[in-house]
PDB file of C-alpha atoms in Angstrom:
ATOM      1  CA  UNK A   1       0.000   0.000   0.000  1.00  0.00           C
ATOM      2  CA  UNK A   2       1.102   3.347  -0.995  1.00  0.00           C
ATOM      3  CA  UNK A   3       0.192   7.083   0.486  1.00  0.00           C
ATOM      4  CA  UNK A   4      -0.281   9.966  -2.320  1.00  0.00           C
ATOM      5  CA  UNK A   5      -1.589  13.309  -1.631  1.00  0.00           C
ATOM      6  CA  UNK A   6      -3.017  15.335  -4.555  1.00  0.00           C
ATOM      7  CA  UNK A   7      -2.202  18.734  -5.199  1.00  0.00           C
ATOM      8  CA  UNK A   8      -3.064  22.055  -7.168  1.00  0.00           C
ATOM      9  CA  UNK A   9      -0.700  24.410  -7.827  1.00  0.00           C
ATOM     10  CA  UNK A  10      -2.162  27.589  -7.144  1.00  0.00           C
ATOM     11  CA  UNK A  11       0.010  29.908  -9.653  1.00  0.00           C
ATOM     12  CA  UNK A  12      -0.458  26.950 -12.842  1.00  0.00           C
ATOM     13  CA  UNK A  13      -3.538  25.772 -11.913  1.00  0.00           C
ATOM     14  CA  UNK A  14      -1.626  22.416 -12.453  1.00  0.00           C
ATOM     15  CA  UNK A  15      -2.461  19.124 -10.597  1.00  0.00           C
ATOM     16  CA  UNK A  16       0.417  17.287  -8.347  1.00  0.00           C
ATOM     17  CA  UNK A  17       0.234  13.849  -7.426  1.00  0.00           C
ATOM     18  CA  UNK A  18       3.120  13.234  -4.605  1.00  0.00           C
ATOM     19  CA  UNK A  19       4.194   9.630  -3.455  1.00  0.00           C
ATOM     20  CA  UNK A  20       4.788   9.917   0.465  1.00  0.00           C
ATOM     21  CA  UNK A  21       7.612   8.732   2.202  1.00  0.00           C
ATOM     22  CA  UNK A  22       7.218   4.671   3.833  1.00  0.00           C
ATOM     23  CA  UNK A  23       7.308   6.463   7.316  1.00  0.00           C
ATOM     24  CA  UNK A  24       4.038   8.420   6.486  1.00  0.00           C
ATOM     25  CA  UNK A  25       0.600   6.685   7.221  1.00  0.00           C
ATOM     26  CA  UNK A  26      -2.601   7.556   7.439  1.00  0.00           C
ATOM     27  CA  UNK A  27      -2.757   8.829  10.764  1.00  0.00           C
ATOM     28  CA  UNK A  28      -0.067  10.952  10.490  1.00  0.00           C
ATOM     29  CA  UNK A  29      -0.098  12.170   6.910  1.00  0.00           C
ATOM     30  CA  UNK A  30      -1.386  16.006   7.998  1.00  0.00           C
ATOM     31  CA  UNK A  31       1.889  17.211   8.973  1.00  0.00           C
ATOM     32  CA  UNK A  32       3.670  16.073   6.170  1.00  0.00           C
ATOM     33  CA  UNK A  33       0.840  18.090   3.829  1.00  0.00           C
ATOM     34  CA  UNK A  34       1.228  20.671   5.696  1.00  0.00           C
ATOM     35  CA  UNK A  35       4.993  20.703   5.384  1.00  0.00           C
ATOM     36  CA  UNK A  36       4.642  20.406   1.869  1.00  0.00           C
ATOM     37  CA  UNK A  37       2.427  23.278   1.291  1.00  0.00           C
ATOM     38  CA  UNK A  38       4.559  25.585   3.500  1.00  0.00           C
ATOM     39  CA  UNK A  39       7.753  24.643   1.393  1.00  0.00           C
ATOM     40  CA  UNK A  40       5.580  25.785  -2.301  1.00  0.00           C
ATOM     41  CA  UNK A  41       2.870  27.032  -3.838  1.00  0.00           C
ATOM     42  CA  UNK A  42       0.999  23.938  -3.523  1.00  0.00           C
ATOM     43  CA  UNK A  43      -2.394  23.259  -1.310  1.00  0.00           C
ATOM     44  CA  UNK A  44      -3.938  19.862  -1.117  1.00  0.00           C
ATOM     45  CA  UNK A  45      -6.969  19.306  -3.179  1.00  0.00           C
ATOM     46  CA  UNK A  46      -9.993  18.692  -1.851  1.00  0.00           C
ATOM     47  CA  UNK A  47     -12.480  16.145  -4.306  1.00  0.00           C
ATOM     48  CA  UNK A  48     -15.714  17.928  -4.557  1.00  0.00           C
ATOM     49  CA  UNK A  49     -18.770  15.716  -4.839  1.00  0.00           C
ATOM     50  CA  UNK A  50     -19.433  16.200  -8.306  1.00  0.00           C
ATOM     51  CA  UNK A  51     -15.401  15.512  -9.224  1.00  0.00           C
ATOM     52  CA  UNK A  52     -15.546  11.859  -7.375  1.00  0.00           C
ATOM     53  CA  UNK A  53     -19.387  11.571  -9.396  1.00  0.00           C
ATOM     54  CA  UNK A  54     -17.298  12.241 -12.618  1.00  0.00           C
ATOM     55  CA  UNK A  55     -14.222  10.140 -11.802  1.00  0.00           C
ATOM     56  CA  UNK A  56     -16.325   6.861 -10.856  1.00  0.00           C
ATOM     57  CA  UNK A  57     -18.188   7.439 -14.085  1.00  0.00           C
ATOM     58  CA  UNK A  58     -15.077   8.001 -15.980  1.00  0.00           C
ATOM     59  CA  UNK A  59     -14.218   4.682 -14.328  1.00  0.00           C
ATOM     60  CA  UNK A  60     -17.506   2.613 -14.936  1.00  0.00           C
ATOM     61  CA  UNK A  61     -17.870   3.525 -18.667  1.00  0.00           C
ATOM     62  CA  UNK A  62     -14.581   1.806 -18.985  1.00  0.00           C
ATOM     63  CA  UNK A  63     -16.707  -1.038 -18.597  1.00  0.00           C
ATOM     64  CA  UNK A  64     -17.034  -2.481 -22.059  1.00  0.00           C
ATOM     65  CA  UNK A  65     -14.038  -4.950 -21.211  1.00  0.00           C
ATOM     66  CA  UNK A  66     -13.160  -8.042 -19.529  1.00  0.00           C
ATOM     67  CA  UNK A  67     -12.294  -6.694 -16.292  1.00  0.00           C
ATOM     68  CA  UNK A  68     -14.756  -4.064 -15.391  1.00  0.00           C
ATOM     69  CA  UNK A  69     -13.826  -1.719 -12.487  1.00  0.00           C
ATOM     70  CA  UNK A  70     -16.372  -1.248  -9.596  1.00  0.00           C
ATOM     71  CA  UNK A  71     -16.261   1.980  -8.023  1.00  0.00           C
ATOM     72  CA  UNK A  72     -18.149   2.149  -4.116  1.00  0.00           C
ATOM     73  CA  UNK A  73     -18.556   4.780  -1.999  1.00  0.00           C
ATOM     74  CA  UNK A  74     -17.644   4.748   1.653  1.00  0.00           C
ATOM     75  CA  UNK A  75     -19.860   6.187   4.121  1.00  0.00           C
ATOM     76  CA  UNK A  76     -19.059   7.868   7.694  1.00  0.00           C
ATOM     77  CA  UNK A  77     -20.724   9.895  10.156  1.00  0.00           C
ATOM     78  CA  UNK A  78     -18.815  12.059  12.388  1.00  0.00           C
ATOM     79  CA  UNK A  79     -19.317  11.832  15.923  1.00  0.00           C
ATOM     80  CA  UNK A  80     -20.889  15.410  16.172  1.00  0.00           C
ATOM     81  CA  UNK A  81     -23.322  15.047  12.915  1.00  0.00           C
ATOM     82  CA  UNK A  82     -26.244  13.020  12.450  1.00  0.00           C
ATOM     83  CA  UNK A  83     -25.908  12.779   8.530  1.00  0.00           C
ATOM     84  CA  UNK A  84     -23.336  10.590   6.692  1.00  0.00           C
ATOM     85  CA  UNK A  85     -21.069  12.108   4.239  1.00  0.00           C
ATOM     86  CA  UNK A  86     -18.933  10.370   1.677  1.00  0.00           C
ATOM     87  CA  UNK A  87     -15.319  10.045   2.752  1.00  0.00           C
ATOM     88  CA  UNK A  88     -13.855   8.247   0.026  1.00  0.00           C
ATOM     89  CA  UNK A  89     -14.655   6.536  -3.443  1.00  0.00           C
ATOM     90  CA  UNK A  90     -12.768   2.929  -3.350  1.00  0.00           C
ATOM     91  CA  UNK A  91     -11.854   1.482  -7.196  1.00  0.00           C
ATOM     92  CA  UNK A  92     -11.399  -2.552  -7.869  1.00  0.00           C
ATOM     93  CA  UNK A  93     -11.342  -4.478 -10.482  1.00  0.00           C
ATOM     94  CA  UNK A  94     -12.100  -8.172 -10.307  1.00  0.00           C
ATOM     95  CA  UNK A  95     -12.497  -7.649  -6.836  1.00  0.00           C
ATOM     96  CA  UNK A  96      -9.034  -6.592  -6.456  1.00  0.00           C
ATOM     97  CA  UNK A  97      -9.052  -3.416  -4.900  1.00  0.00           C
ATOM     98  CA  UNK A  98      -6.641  -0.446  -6.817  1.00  0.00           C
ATOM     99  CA  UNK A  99      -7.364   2.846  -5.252  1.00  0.00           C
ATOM    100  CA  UNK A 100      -9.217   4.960  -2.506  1.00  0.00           C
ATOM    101  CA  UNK A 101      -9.661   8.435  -3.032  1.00  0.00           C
ATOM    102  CA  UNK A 102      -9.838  10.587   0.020  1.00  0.00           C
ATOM    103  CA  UNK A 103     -12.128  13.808  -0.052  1.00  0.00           C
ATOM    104  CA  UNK A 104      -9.326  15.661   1.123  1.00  0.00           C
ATOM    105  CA  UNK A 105      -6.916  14.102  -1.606  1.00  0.00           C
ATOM    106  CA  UNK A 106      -5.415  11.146   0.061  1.00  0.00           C
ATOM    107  CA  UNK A 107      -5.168   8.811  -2.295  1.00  0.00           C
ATOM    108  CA  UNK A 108      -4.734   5.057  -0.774  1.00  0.00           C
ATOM    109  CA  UNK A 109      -2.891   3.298  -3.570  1.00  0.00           C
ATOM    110  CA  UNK A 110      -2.929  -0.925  -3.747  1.00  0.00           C
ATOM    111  CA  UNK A 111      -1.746  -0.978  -7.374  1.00  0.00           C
ATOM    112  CA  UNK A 112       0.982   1.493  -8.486  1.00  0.00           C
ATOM    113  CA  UNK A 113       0.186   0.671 -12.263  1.00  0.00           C
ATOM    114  CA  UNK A 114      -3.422   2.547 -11.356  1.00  0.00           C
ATOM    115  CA  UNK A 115      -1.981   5.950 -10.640  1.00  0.00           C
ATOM    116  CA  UNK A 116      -0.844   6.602 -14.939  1.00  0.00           C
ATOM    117  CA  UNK A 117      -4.809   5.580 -15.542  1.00  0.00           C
ATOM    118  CA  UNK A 118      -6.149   7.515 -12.369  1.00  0.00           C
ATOM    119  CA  UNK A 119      -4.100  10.800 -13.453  1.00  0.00           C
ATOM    120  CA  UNK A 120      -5.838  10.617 -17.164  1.00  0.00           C
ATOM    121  CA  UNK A 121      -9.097   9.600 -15.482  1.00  0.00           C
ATOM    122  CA  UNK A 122      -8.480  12.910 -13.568  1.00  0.00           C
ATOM    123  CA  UNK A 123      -7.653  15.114 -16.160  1.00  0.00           C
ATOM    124  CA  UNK A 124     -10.601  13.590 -18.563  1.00  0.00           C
ATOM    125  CA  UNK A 125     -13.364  14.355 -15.411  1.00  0.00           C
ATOM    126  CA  UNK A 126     -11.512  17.484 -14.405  1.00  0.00           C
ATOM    127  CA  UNK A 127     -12.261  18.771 -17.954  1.00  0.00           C
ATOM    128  CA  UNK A 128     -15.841  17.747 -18.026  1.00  0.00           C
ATOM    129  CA  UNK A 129     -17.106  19.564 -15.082  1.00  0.00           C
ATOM    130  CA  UNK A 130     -15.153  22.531 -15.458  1.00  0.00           C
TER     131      UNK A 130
END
């Protein structure tokens, strides 16, 4: 399992996908964001709904082959809310599971070959809402 973080450059309007150090999990990935974005013009991107709606339909209309990909969303309620909210949007194929995207750009990667297709899945949905 690998740690990314997605960013947006601010001045290029550019997204950067960064592979964190082995020492970084998921419980302690904030300060090494933050340390990030203090060194550059970089801030973490956060997925709006409709982006993660694009991306798992980017994703789903893939599925005229063999190996379709399944794309689930992940519920949570925080302990001060009553409503759920959607925390992440996991990706498998063949019940294999390749990716979790984050709302706040975490990306949880399983396969590293996903990340090339993600990043043009990305660009195509980016494009389409925008």
């Amino acid at each position: 399992m690998q740690l990314c973080q997605l960013f947006i450059d601010k001045n290029k309007s550019e997204f950067m996908l960064m592979k964190m150090p082995d020492e970084v999990t998921p419980d302690n990935y904030q300060g090494w964001v933050s340390q990030k974005e203090s060194e550059s013009t970089i801030q973490a991107f956060e997925f709006p709904q409709k982006l993660l709606d694009q991306i798992a339909m980017e994703y789903l209309d893939e599925n005229q082959t063999d190996a379709p990909y399944e794309a689930k969303y992940v519920l949570m309620k925080a302990p001060d809310e009553e409503a759920l909210f959607i925390s992440s949007l996991e990706l498998s194929r063949n019940d294999d599971e390749k990716l979790d995207i984050v709302r706040n750009g975490l990306l949880i990667v399983f396969d590293e070959n996903e990340l090339q297709h993600f990043s043009d899945v990305l660009q195509k949905a980016w494009s389409k809402i925008n």
